[in-house]
Coordinates of N, CA and C in Angstrom, one line a residue:
X54 N 12.6 14.4 7.1 CA 13.2 14.2 5.5 C 14.8 14.4 5.7
X55 N 15.4 13.3 5.0 CA 17.0 13.3 5.3 C 17.7 13.9 4.7
X56 N 18.7 14.4 5.2 CA 19.2 15.6 4.5 C 19.7 15.1 3.4
X57 N 20.3 16.3 2.1 CA 20.5 15.7 0.9 C 21.4 15.3 0.7
X58 N 21.5 13.8 -0.3 CA 22.6 13.1 -0.2 C 22.7 12.1 1.0
X59 N 21.5 11.9 1.4 CA 21.3 10.8 2.7 C 20.5 10.0 1.9
X60 N 20.7 8.5 2.3 CA 19.6 7.5 1.4 C 18.4 6.9 2.5
X61 N 17.1 7.2 2.1 CA 16.2 6.6 3.2 C 16.3 4.7 2.9
X62 N 16.5 3.9 4.2 CA 16.7 2.9 4.4 C 15.2 2.5 4.8
X63 N 15.0 0.8 3.7 CA 13.5 0.5 4.2 C 14.0 -1.1 4.3
X64 N 12.9 -1.5 5.2 CA 12.8 -3.0 4.9 C 11.6 -3.9 4.2
X65 N 10.9 -4.8 4.2 CA 9.6 -5.3 4.1 C 8.4 -5.2 5.0
X66 N 8.8 -4.7 5.9 CA 7.6 -4.1 7.1 C 7.2 -2.5 6.5
X67 N 7.8 -1.9 5.9 CA 7.6 -0.3 5.7 C 7.3 -0.3 4.1
X68 N 6.8 -1.5 3.6 CA 6.3 -1.5 2.0 C 5.0 -1.7 2.2
X69 N 3.8 -1.0 1.8 CA 2.8 -1.5 1.4 C 2.5 -1.1 -0.1
X70 N 1.3 -1.7 -1.1 CA 1.3 -1.5 -2.3 C 1.1 0.0 -2.4
X71 N 2.1 0.4 -3.0 CA 2.2 1.9 -3.8 C 2.6 2.8 -2.7
X72 N 2.9 2.7 -1.5 CA 3.3 3.4 -0.4 C 4.5 2.8 0.8
X73 N 5.0 3.6 1.0 CA 6.4 3.8 1.9 C 5.7 3.9 3.2
X74 N 6.0 3.6 3.9 CA 5.9 3.6 5.8 C 7.3 4.5 6.3
X75 N 7.9 4.8 5.5 CA 9.1 5.3 6.2 C 8.9 6.6 7.0
X76 N 9.3 6.8 8.1 CA 8.6 8.1 9.1 C 7.5 8.1 9.5
X77 N 6.5 6.7 9.3 CA 5.4 6.4 10.1 C 5.4 4.8 10.4
X78 N 5.6 4.0 10.4 CA 6.0 2.5 10.8 C 7.3 2.4 11.3
X79 N 7.5 2.2 12.5 CA 9.1 1.7 12.9 C 9.8 0.9 12.1
X80 N 10.8 0.9 11.6 CA 11.6 -0.4 11.1 C 12.7 -0.8 11.9
X81 N 12.0 -2.2 12.0 CA 12.8 -3.2 13.0 C 13.7 -3.7 12.4
X82 N 15.1 -4.2 13.0 CA 16.0 -4.8 12.1 C 16.8 -5.2 13.8
X83 N 16.9 -6.6 13.5 CA 17.7 -7.3 15.0 C 16.7 -6.5 16.1
X84 N 17.5 -5.7 16.4 CA 17.2 -5.5 18.1 C 16.7 -4.1 18.5
X85 N 17.0 -3.6 17.3 CA 16.6 -2.0 16.9 C 15.4 -1.9 16.2
X86 N 15.0 -0.6 16.5 CA 13.7 0.1 16.2 C 13.9 1.3 15.4
X87 N 13.6 2.1 14.3 CA 13.8 3.7 13.9 C 12.8 4.1 13.2
X88 N 12.3 5.1 13.7 CA 11.2 5.8 12.6 C 11.5 6.1 11.0
X89 N 12.7 6.5 11.3 CA 13.6 7.6 9.7 C 15.0 7.1 9.9
X90 N 14.7 5.5 9.4 CA 16.3 5.3 9.0 C 16.9 5.8 8.1
X91 N 18.0 5.9 8.2 CA 19.1 6.8 6.8 C 20.2 5.7 6.9
X92 N 21.1 6.0 5.7 CA 22.4 6.0 5.2 C 22.8 7.3 5.2
X93 N 23.6 7.7 6.0 CA 24.2 9.4 5.6 C 24.9 9.3 4.6
X94 N 25.1 10.6 3.9 CA 25.9 10.3 2.9 C 27.7 10.5 3.2
X95 N 27.8 10.5 4.3 CA 29.0 10.3 5.3 C 29.6 8.9 4.9
X96 N 28.2 8.3 5.5 CA 28.7 6.5 5.8 C 28.9 5.7 4.2
X97 N 28.4 6.6 3.3 CA 28.0 5.5 2.3 C 29.1 4.7 1.6
X98 N 30.5 5.7 1.7 CA 31.7 5.2 1.5 C 32.3 3.4 2.0
X99 N 31.2 3.2 3.1 CA 31.4 2.0 3.9 C 30.8 0.7 3.0
X100 N 29.5 1.2 2.0 CA 29.1 0.1 1.5 C 29.9 -0.2 -0.1
X101 N 29.6 -1.1 -0.9 CA 30.5 -1.3 -2.1 C 29.6 -0.3 -2.7
X102 N 30.5 0.1 -3.9 CA 30.0 1.2 -4.9 C 28.5 0.6 -5.6
X103 N 28.8 -0.4 -5.7 CA 27.6 -1.1 -6.8 C 26.1 -1.1 -5.8
X104 N 26.2 -1.1 -4.5 CA 24.9 -1.5 -3.7 C 24.6 0.4 -3.4
X105 N 25.4 1.4 -3.5 CA 24.8 2.5 -3.4 C 24.4 3.1 -5.0
X106 N 25.1 2.7 -6.1 CA 24.5 2.9 -7.4 C 23.7 2.7 -7.5
X107 N 23.1 1.3 -6.9 CA 21.7 0.9 -7.1 C 20.5 1.4 -6.5
X108 N 21.1 2.1 -5.3 CA 20.4 3.0 -4.2 C 19.9 4.1 -5.0
X109 N 20.7 4.9 -5.8 CA 20.7 6.2 -6.2 C 19.8 5.7 -7.8
X110 N 19.6 4.5 -8.3 CA 18.9 4.1 -9.0 C 17.4 4.4 -9.2
X111 N 16.6 5.0 -9.8 CA 15.1 4.6 -10.1 C 14.8 3.4 -10.3
X112 N 13.8 2.4 -9.3 CA 13.9 1.3 -8.9 C 12.3 0.6 -8.6
X113 N 12.0 -0.1 -8.5 CA 10.6 -1.0 -7.5 C 11.0 -2.1 -6.7
X114 N 10.9 -1.8 -5.7 CA 11.1 -2.7 -4.8 C 9.7 -3.5 -4.1
X115 N 10.3 -4.6 -3.7 CA 8.8 -5.4 -3.5 C 9.5 -6.2 -2.3
X116 N 8.5 -6.3 -1.2 CA 8.7 -6.8 0.0 C 8.7 -8.3 -0.2
X117 N 10.2 -9.0 0.4 CA 9.9 -10.3 0.6 C 9.1 -11.2 1.7
X118 N 8.5 -10.9 2.3 CA 7.7 -11.5 3.8 C 6.7 -10.5 3.5
X119 N 5.3 -11.6 2.9 CA 4.5 -10.9 2.7 C 3.3 -11.6 2.7
X120 N 2.0 -11.1 3.1 CA 0.9 -12.0 2.6 C 0.6 -11.8 1.4
X121 N 0.5 -10.9 0.5 CA 0.2 -10.7 -0.6 C 1.5 -9.5 -1.4
X122 N 1.4 -9.6 -2.7 CA 3.0 -8.9 -3.2 C 2.5 -7.8 -3.2
X123 N 3.4 -6.7 -2.7 CA 3.3 -5.4 -2.4 C 4.9 -4.9 -3.0
X124 N 4.5 -3.8 -3.8 CA 5.6 -3.2 -4.6 C 5.6 -2.1 -4.4
X125 N 6.3 -0.5 -4.4 CA 6.5 0.7 -4.6 C 7.6 1.2 -5.3
X126 N 7.5 2.2 -5.7 CA 8.4 2.8 -7.3 C 9.5 4.3 -6.3
X127 N 10.4 3.7 -6.4 CA 11.7 5.0 -5.8 C 11.8 5.5 -7.2
X128 N 11.0 6.6 -7.9 CA 11.1 7.0 -8.9 C 12.4 8.0 -8.8
X129 N 12.7 8.4 -7.7 CA 14.0 9.8 -7.6 C 15.2 9.1 -7.5
X130 N 15.4 7.7 -7.0 CA 16.8 6.8 -6.5 C 17.3 7.5 -5.1
X131 N 16.3 7.2 -4.3 CA 16.9 7.6 -2.8 C 16.8 6.8 -1.7
X132 N 16.3 5.3 -2.2 CA 16.4 4.7 -1.3 C 17.0 3.4 -1.4
X133 N 17.8 2.9 -0.1 CA 18.7 2.1 0.1 C 17.7 0.5 0.4
X134 N 17.9 -0.4 0.3 CA 16.8 -1.4 0.6 C 17.5 -2.7 1.3
X135 N 17.0 -2.9 2.2 CA 17.5 -3.7 3.6 C 17.5 -5.3 2.5
X136 N 18.2 -6.8 3.2 CA 17.9 -7.7 2.7 C 16.6 -8.3 2.5
X137 N 16.0 -7.7 3.2 CA 14.4 -8.2 3.2 C 13.6 -7.9 1.9
X138 N 14.5 -6.6 1.0 CA 13.3 -6.5 -0.1 C 14.0 -6.6 -1.6
X139 N 13.2 -7.2 -2.8 CA 14.0 -7.5 -3.5 C 13.8 -5.9 -4.5
X140 N 15.0 -5.9 -5.3 CA 15.2 -4.5 -6.3 C 14.8 -5.3 -7.7
X141 N 13.7 -4.4 -8.5 CA 13.6 -4.8 -9.9 C 14.2 -3.4 -10.4
X142 N 14.5 -3.5 -11.8 CA 14.9 -2.3 -12.6 C 14.3 -2.4 -13.7
X143 N 13.2 -1.3 -13.8 CA 12.2 -1.7 -14.7 C 12.5 -1.8 -16.2
X144 N 12.3 -2.6 -16.8 CA 13.4 -2.8 -18.1 C 11.8 -2.6 -19.2
X145 N 10.9 -1.9 -18.5 CA 9.4 -2.0 -19.8 C 8.9 -0.7 -18.4
X146 N 7.6 -0.3 -18.4 CA 6.9 0.8 -18.3 C 7.1 0.5 -16.7
X147 N 7.1 1.2 -15.8 CA 7.5 1.3 -14.3 C 6.3 0.9 -13.6
X148 N 5.1 2.0 -14.3 CA 3.7 2.2 -13.7 C 3.1 0.7 -14.0
X149 N 3.3 0.1 -15.3 CA 2.3 -0.9 -15.5 C 3.3 -2.1 -14.6
X150 N 4.2 -2.3 -14.4 CA 4.9 -3.2 -13.4 C 4.4 -2.9 -12.2
X151 N 4.5 -1.7 -11.6 CA 3.8 -1.7 -10.2 C 2.2 -2.2 -10.1
X152 N 1.2 -1.6 -10.8 CA 0.5 -2.1 -11.4 C 0.0 -3.6 -11.3
X153 N 0.7 -4.0 -12.1 CA 0.8 -5.8 -12.1 C 1.1 -6.3 -10.8
X154 N 2.2 -6.1 -10.2 CA 2.6 -6.2 -9.2 C 1.7 -6.5 -7.7
X155 N 1.2 -5.1 -7.6 CA 0.5 -5.2 -6.5 C -0.9 -5.6 -6.8
X156 N -1.2 -5.9 -7.8 CA -2.7 -6.5 -8.4 C -3.1 -7.7 -7.4
X157 N -4.4 -7.9 -6.9 CA -4.9 -9.3 -6.5 C -4.5 -10.3 -7.2
X158 N -4.6 -10.1 -8.6 CA -4.9 -11.0 -9.9 C -3.1 -11.6 -9.5
X159 N -2.1 -10.9 -9.7 CA -0.3 -11.3 -9.7 C -0.6 -11.8 -8.5
X160 N -0.9 -11.4 -7.3 CA -0.9 -12.2 -5.9 C -1.3 -13.1 -5.7
X161 N -2.3 -13.4 -6.2 CA -3.2 -15.0 -6.0 C -2.3 -15.8 -7.3
X162 N -1.9 -15.3 -8.5 CA -0.7 -16.2 -9.7 C -0.1 -16.4 -8.5
X163 N 0.8 -15.4 -8.1 CA 1.9 -15.7 -7.5 C 2.1 -16.9 -6.7
X164 N 0.8 -16.8 -5.7 CA 0.4 -17.7 -4.6 C 0.0 -19.3 -5.2
X165 N -0.2 -19.5 -6.0 CA -0.7 -20.6 -6.8 C 0.6 -21.2 -7.2
X166 N 1.3 -20.4 -8.1 CA 2.5 -21.1 -8.8 C 3.6 -21.3 -7.9
X167 N 3.7 -20.6 -7.0 CA 4.7 -20.8 -5.7 C 4.3 -21.1 -4.6
X168 N 3.3 -22.0 -4.6 CA 2.7 -22.0 -3.0 C 3.5 -23.3 -1.7
X169 N 4.5 -23.5 -3.0 CA 5.7 -24.2 -1.9 C 6.9 -22.9 -1.2
X170 N 6.5 -22.0 -1.7 CA 7.2 -21.1 -0.5 C 6.4 -20.1 0.7
X171 N 5.1 -20.9 0.5 CA 4.4 -20.5 1.8 C 5.3 -20.4 3.2
X172 N 5.0 -19.4 3.8 CA 5.6 -19.6 5.0 C 4.6 -19.5 6.4
X173 N 4.9 -20.1 7.6 CA 3.7 -20.1 8.9 C 3.0 -18.8 8.8
X174 N 1.9 -18.9 9.2 CA 1.3 -17.5 9.3 C 0.7 -17.1 8.0
X175 N 0.8 -17.7 7.0 CA 0.2 -17.0 5.4 C 1.3 -16.3 5.0
X176 N 2.4 -16.3 5.4 CA 3.2 -15.5 4.5 C 4.0 -15.9 3.3
X177 N 4.1 -14.9 2.5 CA 4.7 -15.6 1.2 C 6.6 -15.2 0.8
X178 N 6.9 -16.0 0.9 CA 8.9 -15.7 0.8 C 8.6 -15.3 -0.8
X179 N 8.7 -13.8 -0.6 CA 8.9 -13.6 -2.5 C 10.2 -13.4 -2.9
X180 N 10.6 -14.1 -3.8 CA 12.0 -14.2 -4.1 C 12.5 -14.0 -5.9
X181 N 13.5 -13.0 -5.7 CA 13.9 -12.4 -7.0 C 13.7 -13.5 -8.4
X182 N 14.3 -14.8 -8.2 CA 13.9 -15.7 -8.9 C 12.6 -15.8 -9.5
X183 N 11.5 -15.9 -8.6 CA 10.2 -16.2 -8.7 C 9.8 -15.1 -9.7
X184 N 10.3 -14.0 -9.1 CA 9.5 -12.8 -9.5 C 10.1 -12.2 -11.0
X185 N 11.3 -13.0 -11.3 CA 11.8 -12.9 -12.7 C 11.1 -14.1 -13.6
X186 N 10.1 -14.9 -13.4 CA 9.5 -15.8 -13.8 C 7.7 -15.4 -14.2
X187 N 7.4 -14.4 -13.5 CA 6.2 -13.7 -13.2 C 6.1 -13.3 -14.8
X188 N 4.5 -13.6 -15.4 CA 4.1 -13.1 -16.9 C 3.7 -11.7 -17.0
X189 N 4.7 -10.8 -17.8 CA 4.2 -9.2 -17.5 C 3.9 -8.9 -18.8
X190 N 2.9 -8.4 -19.1 CA 2.4 -8.0 -20.6 C 3.2 -7.1 -21.2
X191 N 3.6 -7.5 -22.6 CA 4.1 -6.6 -23.6 C 2.9 -6.0 -24.4
X192 N 3.6 -5.0 -24.9 CA 2.6 -4.8 -26.1 C 1.7 -4.0 -25.7
X193 N 1.5 -3.0 -24.6 CA 0.7 -2.5 -24.0 C 0.7 -1.3 -24.4
X194 N -1.0 -0.9 -24.7 CA -1.3 0.4 -25.4 C -0.8 1.6 -24.8
X195 N -0.4 2.6 -25.6 CA 0.1 3.9 -24.4 C -0.9 4.5 -23.8
X196 N -2.3 4.3 -23.9 CA -3.8 4.7 -23.6 C -3.6 4.4 -22.0
X197 N -3.6 2.7 -22.0 CA -3.3 2.4 -21.0 C -2.2 2.6 -20.0
X198 N -0.8 2.4 -20.5 CA 0.0 2.9 -19.6 C 0.0 4.1 -19.0
X199 N -0.6 5.4 -20.2 CA -1.0 6.5 -19.5 C -1.9 6.4 -18.2
X200 N -3.0 5.8 -18.5 CA -4.0 5.5 -17.5 C -3.4 5.2 -16.1
X201 N -2.6 3.9 -16.3 CA -1.9 3.3 -15.0 C -1.3 4.3 -14.3
X202 N -0.1 5.0 -15.2 CA 0.4 5.8 -14.0 C -0.7 7.1 -13.6
X203 N -1.0 7.9 -14.3 CA -2.3 8.6 -14.1 C -3.0 8.1 -12.7
X204 N -3.5 7.0 -12.7 CA -4.4 6.6 -11.3 C -3.7 5.9 -10.6
X205 N -2.1 5.6 -10.8 CA -1.1 5.4 -10.0 C -0.8 6.3 -9.1
X206 N -0.6 7.4 -9.6 CA -0.2 8.6 -8.9 C -1.4 9.3 -8.0
X207 N -2.4 9.0 -8.6 CA -3.7 9.3 -7.6 C -3.5 8.6 -6.3
X208 N -3.2 7.2 -6.8 CA -3.5 6.3 -5.5 C -2.5 6.4 -4.3
X209 N -1.2 6.7 -4.8 CA 0.1 7.3 -4.0 C -0.3 8.4 -3.1
X210 N -1.3 9.6 -3.9 CA -1.5 10.7 -3.1 C -2.3 10.4 -2.3
X211 N -3.1 9.3 -2.7 CA -4.7 9.5 -1.5 C -3.9 8.6 -0.5
X212 N -3.2 7.5 -0.7 CA -2.8 6.9 0.4 C -2.1 7.8 1.5
X213 N -1.2 8.8 0.8 CA -0.2 9.5 1.3 C -1.4 10.5 2.5
X214 N -2.4 10.7 2.1 CA -3.3 12.1 2.4 C -3.9 11.6 3.5
X215 N -4.3 10.0 3.5 CA -5.1 9.1 4.2 C -4.8 9.4 5.8
X216 N -3.3 9.6 5.9 CA -2.6 9.5 7.2 C -3.0 10.8 8.2
X217 N -3.2 11.9 7.3 CA -3.8 12.8 7.4 C -5.5 13.4 8.0
X218 N -6.1 12.2 7.7 CA -7.3 12.5 7.6 C -7.9 11.5 9.1
X219 N -9.1 12.0 9.5 CA -10.3 11.6 10.5 C -11.5 11.4 10.4
X220 N -12.6 10.4 10.6 CA -13.9 10.5 10.7 C -14.2 10.5 9.4
X221 N -15.1 11.1 9.1 CA -15.8 11.2 7.8 C -14.9 11.4 6.4
X222 N -13.9 12.3 6.9 CA -12.8 12.5 5.7 C -12.1 11.3 5.4
X223 N -11.7 10.5 6.8 CA -10.9 9.3 6.7 C -11.9 8.4 5.5
X224 N -12.7 8.3 5.9 CA -14.0 7.1 5.2 C -14.3 7.5 3.5
X225 N -14.1 9.0 3.4 CA -14.5 9.2 2.2 C -12.8 9.2 1.4
X226 N -11.6 9.6 2.1 CA -10.9 8.8 1.2 C -10.3 7.4 1.1
X227 N -11.1 6.8 1.9 CA -10.7 5.1 1.9 C -11.4 4.9 0.7
X228 N -12.7 5.2 0.5 CA -13.6 4.9 -0.5 C -12.8 5.3 -2.0
X229 N -11.8 6.6 -1.7 CA -11.4 7.1 -3.0 C -10.4 6.2 -3.4
X230 N -9.7 5.3 -2.2 CA -8.7 4.5 -2.5 C -8.7 3.2 -2.8
X231 N -10.1 2.8 -2.6 CA -10.9 1.6 -3.0 C -11.2 1.6 -4.6
X232 N -11.7 3.0 -4.8 CA -12.3 3.0 -6.3 C -11.2 3.3 -7.1
X233 N -10.3 3.7 -6.7 CA -8.3 3.7 -7.7 C -8.1 2.6 -7.8
X234 N -8.0 1.7 -6.6 CA -7.5 0.4 -6.9 C -8.3 -0.6 -7.6
X235 N -9.4 -0.7 -7.6 CA -10.5 -1.3 -8.5 C -10.3 -0.9 -10.1
X236 N -9.9 0.1 -10.2 CA -9.8 1.0 -11.6 C -8.5 0.0 -12.2
X237 N -7.7 -0.2 -11.3 CA -6.6 -0.3 -11.8 C -6.6 -1.7 -11.5
X238 N -7.1 -2.7 -10.9 CA -6.9 -4.1 -10.9 C -8.2 -4.6 -12.3
X239 N -8.8 -3.4 -12.8 CA -9.8 -3.8 -13.6 C -8.8 -3.7 -14.9
X240 N -7.8 -2.8 -15.1 CA -6.7 -2.7 -16.5 C -6.4 -4.1 -16.2
X241 N -5.6 -4.5 -15.3 CA -4.2 -5.3 -15.0 C -5.5 -6.6 -15.7
X242 N -6.5 -7.0 -15.2 CA -7.3 -8.0 -15.6 C -7.5 -8.2 -17.1
X243 N -7.8 -7.0 -17.8 CA -7.9 -6.4 -18.9 C -6.9 -7.2 -19.7
X244 N -5.4 -6.9 -19.5 CA -4.1 -7.4 -20.0 C -3.9 -8.6 -19.8
X245 N -4.6 -9.7 -19.2 CA -4.5 -10.9 -19.5 C -5.6 -11.8 -19.7
X246 N -6.6 -10.9 -19.9 CA -7.8 -11.3 -20.9 C -7.6 -11.6 -22.1
X247 N -8.0 -12.8 -23.3 CA -7.8 -13.0 -24.3 C -8.8 -12.3 -25.2

């Protein structure tokens, strides 16, 4: 865990749908590799004030080099995003945005709409300009927003818990995760159905 005032540093490789693998997956950058990369409170003065203010604001982080859209919610404002990560400051419910961005439905839409951005190995290049063009549902019923947050939080917890499981417990945890993902996917598809 970073010290008080330190910022966690993440890149595309440490982001998966709903979860960060900071401290689990090594972050590779140029020729270095770190398990717990941080920007200490002391060295934050070397960065632009705007960048540090961004890092300390709740936001959604999206991997820029990925095989499908992958987004995570920095609810506390403790993360400094590397250049390989796009930042969205939610102007609507963050759990709605998180659900939509992490859905298979939106990944397919993104790939079809921006197929020219496909790179070698099937990787998508996810650019802020393209993200701004994605259709985000409006006027979503409060009960759906509440459900997306509840299931989203359960999914985050289940995914974090998965790493400490093995054998049968791991299999059961995977089933729970698949069920939660299916529930969110179903809600997202419902938002786009006439």
